[in-house]
Coordinates of C-alpha atoms and ligand atoms in Angstrom, one line a residue:
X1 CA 107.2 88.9 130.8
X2 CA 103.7 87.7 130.1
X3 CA 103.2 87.7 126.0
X4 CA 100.5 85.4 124.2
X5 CA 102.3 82.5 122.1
X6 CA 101.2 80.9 118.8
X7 CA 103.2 77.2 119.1
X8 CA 101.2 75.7 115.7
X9 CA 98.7 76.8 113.9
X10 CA 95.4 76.6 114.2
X11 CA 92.3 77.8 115.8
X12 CA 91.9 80.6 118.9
X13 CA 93.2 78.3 121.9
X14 CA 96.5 78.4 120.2
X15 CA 96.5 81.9 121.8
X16 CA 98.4 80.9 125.0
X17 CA 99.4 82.7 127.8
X18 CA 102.7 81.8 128.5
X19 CA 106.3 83.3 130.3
X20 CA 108.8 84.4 128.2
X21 CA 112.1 86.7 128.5
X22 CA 112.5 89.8 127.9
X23 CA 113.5 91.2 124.3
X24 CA 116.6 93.3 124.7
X25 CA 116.8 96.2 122.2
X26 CA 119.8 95.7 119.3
X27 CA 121.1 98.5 117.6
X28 CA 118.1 101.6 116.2
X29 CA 115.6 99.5 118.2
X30 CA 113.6 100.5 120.9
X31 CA 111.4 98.5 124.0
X32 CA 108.0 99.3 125.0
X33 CA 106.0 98.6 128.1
X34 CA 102.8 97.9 126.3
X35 CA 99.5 99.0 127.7
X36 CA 97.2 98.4 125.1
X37 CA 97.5 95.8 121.8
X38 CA 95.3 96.0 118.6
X39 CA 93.5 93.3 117.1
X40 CA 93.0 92.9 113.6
X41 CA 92.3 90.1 111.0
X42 CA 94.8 89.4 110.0
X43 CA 96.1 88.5 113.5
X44 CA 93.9 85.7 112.8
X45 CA 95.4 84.3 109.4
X46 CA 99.1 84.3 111.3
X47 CA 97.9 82.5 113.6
X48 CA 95.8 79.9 111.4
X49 CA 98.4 79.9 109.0
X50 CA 96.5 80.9 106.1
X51 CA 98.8 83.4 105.4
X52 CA 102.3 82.9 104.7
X53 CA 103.4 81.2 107.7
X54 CA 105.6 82.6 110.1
X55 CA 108.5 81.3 112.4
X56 CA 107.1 79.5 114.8
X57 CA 106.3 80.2 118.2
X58 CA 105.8 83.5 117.7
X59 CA 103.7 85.9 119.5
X60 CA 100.9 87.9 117.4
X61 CA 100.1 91.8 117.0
X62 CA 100.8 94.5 115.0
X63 CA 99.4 97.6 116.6
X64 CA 100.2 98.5 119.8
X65 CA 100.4 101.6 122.4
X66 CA 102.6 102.4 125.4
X67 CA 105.8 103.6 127.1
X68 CA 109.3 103.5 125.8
X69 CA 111.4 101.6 128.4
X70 CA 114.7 100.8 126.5
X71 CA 116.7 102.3 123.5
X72 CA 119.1 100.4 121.7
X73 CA 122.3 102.4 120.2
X74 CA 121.8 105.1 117.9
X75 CA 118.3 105.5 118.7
X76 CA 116.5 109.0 117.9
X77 CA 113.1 109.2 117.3
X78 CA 112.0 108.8 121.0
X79 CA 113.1 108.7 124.4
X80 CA 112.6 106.6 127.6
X81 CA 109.6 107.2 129.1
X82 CA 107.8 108.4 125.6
X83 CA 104.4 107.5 124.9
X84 CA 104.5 106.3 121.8
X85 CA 101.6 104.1 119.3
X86 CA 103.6 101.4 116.8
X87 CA 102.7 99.8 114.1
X88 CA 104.7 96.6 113.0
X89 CA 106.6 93.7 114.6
X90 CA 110.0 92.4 115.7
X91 CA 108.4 90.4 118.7
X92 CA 104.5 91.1 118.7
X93 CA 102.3 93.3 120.3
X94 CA 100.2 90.7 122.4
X95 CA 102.6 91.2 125.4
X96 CA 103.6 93.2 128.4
X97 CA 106.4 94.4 126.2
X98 CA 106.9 95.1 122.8
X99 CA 110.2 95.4 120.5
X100 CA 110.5 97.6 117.4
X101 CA 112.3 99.0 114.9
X102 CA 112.2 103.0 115.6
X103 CA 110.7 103.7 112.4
X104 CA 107.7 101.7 113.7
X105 CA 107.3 104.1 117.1
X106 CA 105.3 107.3 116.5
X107 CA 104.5 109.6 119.3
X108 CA 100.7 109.4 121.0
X109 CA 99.1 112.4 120.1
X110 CA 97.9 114.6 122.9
X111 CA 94.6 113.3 124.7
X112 CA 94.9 110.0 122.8
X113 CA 94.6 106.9 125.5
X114 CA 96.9 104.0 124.7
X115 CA 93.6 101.7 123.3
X116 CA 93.5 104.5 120.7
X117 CA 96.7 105.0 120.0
X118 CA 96.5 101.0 119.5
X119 CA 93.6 101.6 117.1
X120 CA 95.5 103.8 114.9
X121 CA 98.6 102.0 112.7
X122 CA 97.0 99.1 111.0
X123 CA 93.1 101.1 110.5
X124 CA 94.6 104.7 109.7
X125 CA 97.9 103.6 107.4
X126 CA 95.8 101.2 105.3
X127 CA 92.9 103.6 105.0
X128 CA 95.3 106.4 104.3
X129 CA 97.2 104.2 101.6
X130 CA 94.2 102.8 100.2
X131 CA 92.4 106.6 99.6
X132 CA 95.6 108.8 98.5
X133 CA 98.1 106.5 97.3
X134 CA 96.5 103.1 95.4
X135 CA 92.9 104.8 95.0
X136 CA 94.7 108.5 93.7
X137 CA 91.4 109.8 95.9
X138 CA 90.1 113.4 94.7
X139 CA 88.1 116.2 96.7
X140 CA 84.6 116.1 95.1
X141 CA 85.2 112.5 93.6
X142 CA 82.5 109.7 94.8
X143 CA 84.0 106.6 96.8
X144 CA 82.0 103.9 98.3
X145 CA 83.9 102.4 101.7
X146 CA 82.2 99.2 101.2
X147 CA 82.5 98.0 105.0
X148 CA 82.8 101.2 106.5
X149 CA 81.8 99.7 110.1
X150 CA 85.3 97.9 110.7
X151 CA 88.4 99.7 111.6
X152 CA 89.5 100.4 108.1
X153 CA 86.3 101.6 106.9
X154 CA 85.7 103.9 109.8
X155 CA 89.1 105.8 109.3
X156 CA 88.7 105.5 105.8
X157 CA 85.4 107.2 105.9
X158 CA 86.7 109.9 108.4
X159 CA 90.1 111.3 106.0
X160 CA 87.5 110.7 102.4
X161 CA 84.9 113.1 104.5
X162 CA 87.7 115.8 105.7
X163 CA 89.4 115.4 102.1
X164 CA 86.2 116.6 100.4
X165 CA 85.1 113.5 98.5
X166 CA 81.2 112.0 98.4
X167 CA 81.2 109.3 100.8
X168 CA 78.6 106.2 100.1
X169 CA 79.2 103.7 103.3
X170 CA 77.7 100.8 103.7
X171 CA 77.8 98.6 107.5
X172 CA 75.6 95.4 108.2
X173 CA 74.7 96.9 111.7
X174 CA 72.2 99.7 112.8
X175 CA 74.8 100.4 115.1
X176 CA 77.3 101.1 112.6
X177 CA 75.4 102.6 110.0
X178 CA 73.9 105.3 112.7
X179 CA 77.7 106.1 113.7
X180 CA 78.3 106.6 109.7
X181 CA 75.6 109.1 109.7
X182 CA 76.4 110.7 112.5
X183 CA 80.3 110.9 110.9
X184 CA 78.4 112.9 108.0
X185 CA 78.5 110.4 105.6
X186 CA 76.3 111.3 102.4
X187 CA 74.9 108.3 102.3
X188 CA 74.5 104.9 104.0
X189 CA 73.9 101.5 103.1
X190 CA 73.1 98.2 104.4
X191 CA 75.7 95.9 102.6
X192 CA 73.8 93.0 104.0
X193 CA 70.6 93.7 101.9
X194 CA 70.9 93.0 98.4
X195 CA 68.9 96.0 97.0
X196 CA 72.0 98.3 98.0
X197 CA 73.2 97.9 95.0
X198 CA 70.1 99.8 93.1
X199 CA 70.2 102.5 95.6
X200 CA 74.0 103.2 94.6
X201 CA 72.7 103.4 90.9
X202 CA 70.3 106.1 92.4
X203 CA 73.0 108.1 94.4
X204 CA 74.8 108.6 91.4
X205 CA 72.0 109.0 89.1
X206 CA 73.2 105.8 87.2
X207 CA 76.7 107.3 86.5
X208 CA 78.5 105.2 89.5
X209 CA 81.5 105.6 91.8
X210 CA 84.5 106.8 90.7
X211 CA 86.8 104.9 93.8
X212 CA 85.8 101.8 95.6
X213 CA 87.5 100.4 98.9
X214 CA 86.7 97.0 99.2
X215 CA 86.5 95.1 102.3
X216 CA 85.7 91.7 101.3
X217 CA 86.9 91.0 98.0
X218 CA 85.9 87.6 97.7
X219 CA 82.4 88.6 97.8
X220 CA 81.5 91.9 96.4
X221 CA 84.2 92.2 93.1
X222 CA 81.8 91.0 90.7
X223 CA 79.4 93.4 91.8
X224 CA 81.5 96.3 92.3
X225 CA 82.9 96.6 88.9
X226 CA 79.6 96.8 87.0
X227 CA 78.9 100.4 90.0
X228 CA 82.0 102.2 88.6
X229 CA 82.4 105.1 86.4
X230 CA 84.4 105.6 83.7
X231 CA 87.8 105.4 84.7
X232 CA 86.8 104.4 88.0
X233 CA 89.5 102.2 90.7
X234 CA 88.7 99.2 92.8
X235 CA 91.1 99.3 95.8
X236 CA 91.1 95.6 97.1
X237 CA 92.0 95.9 100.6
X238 CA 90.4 92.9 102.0
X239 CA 89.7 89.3 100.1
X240 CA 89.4 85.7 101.9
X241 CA 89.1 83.9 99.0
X242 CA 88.4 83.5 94.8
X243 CA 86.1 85.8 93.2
X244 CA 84.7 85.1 89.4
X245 CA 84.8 89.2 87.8
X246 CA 83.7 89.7 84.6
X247 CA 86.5 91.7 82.7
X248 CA 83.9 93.6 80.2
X249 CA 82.9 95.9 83.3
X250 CA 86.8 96.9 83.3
X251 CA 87.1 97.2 79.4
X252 CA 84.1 99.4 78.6
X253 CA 84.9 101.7 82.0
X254 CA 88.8 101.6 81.5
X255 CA 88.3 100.5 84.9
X256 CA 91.3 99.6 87.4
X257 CA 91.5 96.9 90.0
X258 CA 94.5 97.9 92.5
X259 CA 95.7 96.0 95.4
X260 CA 96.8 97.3 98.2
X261 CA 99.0 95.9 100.9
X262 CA 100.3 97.6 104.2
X263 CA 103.4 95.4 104.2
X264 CA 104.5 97.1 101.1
X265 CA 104.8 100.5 102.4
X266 CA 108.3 101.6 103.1
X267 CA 109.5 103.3 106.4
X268 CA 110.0 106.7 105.0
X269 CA 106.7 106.5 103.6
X270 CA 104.5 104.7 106.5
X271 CA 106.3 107.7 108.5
X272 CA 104.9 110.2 106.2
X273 CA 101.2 109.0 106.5
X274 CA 102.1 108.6 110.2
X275 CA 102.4 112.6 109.9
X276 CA 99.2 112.8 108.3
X277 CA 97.6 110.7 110.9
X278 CA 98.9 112.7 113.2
X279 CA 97.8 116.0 111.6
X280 CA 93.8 114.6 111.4
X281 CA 93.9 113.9 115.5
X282 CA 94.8 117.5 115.8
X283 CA 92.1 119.0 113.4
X284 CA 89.7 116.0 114.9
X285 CA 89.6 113.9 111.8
X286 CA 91.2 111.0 113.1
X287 CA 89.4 109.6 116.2
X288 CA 89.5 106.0 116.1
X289 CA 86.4 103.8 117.7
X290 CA 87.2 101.1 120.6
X291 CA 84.6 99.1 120.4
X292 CA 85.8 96.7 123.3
X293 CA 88.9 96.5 125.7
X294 CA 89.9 92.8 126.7
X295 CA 92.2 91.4 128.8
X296 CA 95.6 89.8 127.2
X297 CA 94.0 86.4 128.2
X298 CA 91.2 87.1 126.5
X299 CA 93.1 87.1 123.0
X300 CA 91.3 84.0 121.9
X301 CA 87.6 84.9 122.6
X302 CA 88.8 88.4 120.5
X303 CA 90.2 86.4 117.8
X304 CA 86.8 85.2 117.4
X305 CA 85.2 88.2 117.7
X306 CA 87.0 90.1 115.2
X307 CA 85.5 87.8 112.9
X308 CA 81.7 88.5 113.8
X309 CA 79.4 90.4 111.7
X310 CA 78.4 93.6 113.2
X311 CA 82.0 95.2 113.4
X312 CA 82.2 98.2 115.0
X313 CA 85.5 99.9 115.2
X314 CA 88.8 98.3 117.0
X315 CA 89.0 95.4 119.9
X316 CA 91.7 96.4 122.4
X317 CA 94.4 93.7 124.6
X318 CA 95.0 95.4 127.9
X319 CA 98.3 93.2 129.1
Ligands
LIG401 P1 86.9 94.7 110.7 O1 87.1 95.7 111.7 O2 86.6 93.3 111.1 O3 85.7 95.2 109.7 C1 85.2 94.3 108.7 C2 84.3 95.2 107.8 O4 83.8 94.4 106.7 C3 83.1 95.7 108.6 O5 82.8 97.0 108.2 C4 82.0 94.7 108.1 O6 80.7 95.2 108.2 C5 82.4 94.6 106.7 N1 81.7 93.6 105.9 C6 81.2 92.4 106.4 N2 80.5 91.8 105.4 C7 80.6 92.6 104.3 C8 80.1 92.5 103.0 N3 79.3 91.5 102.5 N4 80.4 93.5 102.1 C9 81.1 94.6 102.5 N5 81.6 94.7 103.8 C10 81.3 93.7 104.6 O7 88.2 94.6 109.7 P2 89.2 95.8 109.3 O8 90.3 95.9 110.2 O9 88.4 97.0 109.0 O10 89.7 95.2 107.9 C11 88.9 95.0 106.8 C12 89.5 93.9 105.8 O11 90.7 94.5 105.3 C13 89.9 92.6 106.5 O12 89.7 91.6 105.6 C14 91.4 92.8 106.7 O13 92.1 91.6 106.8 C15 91.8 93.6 105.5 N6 92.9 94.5 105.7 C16 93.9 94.5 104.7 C17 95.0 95.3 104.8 C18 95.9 95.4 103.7 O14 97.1 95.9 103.9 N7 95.5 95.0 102.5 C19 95.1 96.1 106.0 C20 94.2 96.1 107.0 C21 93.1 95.3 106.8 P3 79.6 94.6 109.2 O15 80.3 93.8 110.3 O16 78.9 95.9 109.7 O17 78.7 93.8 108.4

């Protein structure tokens, strides 16, 4: 099969395209013929190796959508020939075909195409976490999705909406602030223009947020703590680098700064927000944004564009 390969790290063009065999399904494992891959960031620290390196070669991608073509023993959760979305990795996503662990195969809800169902894991599961479990989210609480254009933010700012909570979003992009609008957001920002900070302070008449999902840690931490309430949480979901905080903000709020990391989450609980994502596509909560379908040698040109400013939504592989 045809499946991109990372053979050291570094930049993009160590995406190759490259022959390799088949993956054969061990025991509770199943094989998919993928038709679309997801790309995410962090696709892109693997392969720079700026986070904990992997085994090397090995072949990128996370989320993924297709058809199950092989069960290994003992298998239950699907059948040959299901379309199924995954989320998570025995032999990477960026390939004609895809091997998993069952718990990582959940069924494509009806109407979905594959480049959504490929949009979902990685976006929904982190937003999902990052609201309910880490943020303890409640209906008629105030959260700011700070970066509410990307894929997180967008699914994010879809279950805080449908969960009852006062959404302040922010996006760099006229393009992704209009979407937020249109989403129903109560308010939306321009993260890119400093005075967003004052107009927060406004929204809330001075008394601040109670939850914050936070993008890019490495920028905004400093600022964010001094916009909480009392007793308000910082869910870091995104940081690329240091970030000086001043611990006062946290003492005089009784403040909390939570991390959050998908890897963390254990099957029986990834399949339980699975059930919730699956509940918000029927009520039309959950429709992810495509922003751009590629080919599967195009994975280094979206490995740079992942990293742009003016994020909007998910960039698709089509092997
Ligand atoms: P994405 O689709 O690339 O979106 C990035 C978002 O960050 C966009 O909304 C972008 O807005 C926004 N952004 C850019 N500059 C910003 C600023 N100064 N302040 C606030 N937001 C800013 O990425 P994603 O898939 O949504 O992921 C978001 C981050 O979370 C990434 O760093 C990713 O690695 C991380 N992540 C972590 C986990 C975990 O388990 N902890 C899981 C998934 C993702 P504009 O482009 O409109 O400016």
């Amino acid at each position: 099969m045809r499946a991109i390969q990372v053979r050291q790290f570094g930049g993009p063009e160590e995406l190759r395209l490259e022959s390799v065999a088949v993956p054969e399904p061990g025991p509770g494992q199943v094989r998919v013929r993928v038709k679309a891959a997801g790309v995410n960031p962090v696709d892109t620290y693997w392969r720079s190796g700026t986070n904990p390196a992997l085994p090397l070669p090995f072949t990128p991608g996370l989320d993924g959508a297709g058809i199950v073509e092989a069960l290994g023993a003992g298998v239950s959760r699907v059948r040959e020939g299901d379309s199924v979305y995954f989320g998570g990795w025995l032999s990477g996503a960026y390939a004609e075909q895809a091997l998993l662990r069952e718990a990582q195969a959940h069924r494509l809800p009806q109407g979905a195409t594959f480049s959504q169902g490929a949009a979902l894991h990685v976006p929904y599961a982190t937003a999902h976490r990052a609201l309910f479990h880490r943020g303890q989210a409640r209906p008629g609480e105030v959260v700011l999705v700070h970066g509410a254009s990307g894929g997180v933010g967008m699914a994010a700012t879809q279950f805080a909406l449908a969960a009852g909570l006062r959404v302040i979003a922010t996006a760099g992009s006229q393009r992704g602030r209009e979407w937020l609008a249109a989403q129903g957001a109560h308010a939306v920002l321009d993260h890119s223009d400093p005075s967003y900070i004052d107009s927060i302070r406004g929204l809330t008449g001075g008394r601040g947020v109670d939850l914050i999902l936070e993008m890019l840690s490495n920028v905004n931490l400093g600022k964010d703590l001094p916009l909480l309430a009392g007793g308000g949480r910082v869910v870091v979901i995104g940081s690329r680098g240091p970030v000086q905080i001043n611990a006062r903000d946290l003492m005089t709020r009784e403040a909390d700064v939570r991390g959050m990391s998908l890897f963390n989450v254990a099957d029986d609980a990834l399949i339980a927000i699975h059930e919730a994502i699956a509940a918000g596509w029927r009520t039309g909560v959950v429709r992810p944004v495509v922003r751009r379908e590629m080919p599967l040698a195009e994975a280094a040109a979206a490995h740079q564009a992942v990293l742009e400013a003016g994020a909007f939504g998910k960039i698709v592989l089509i092997p």
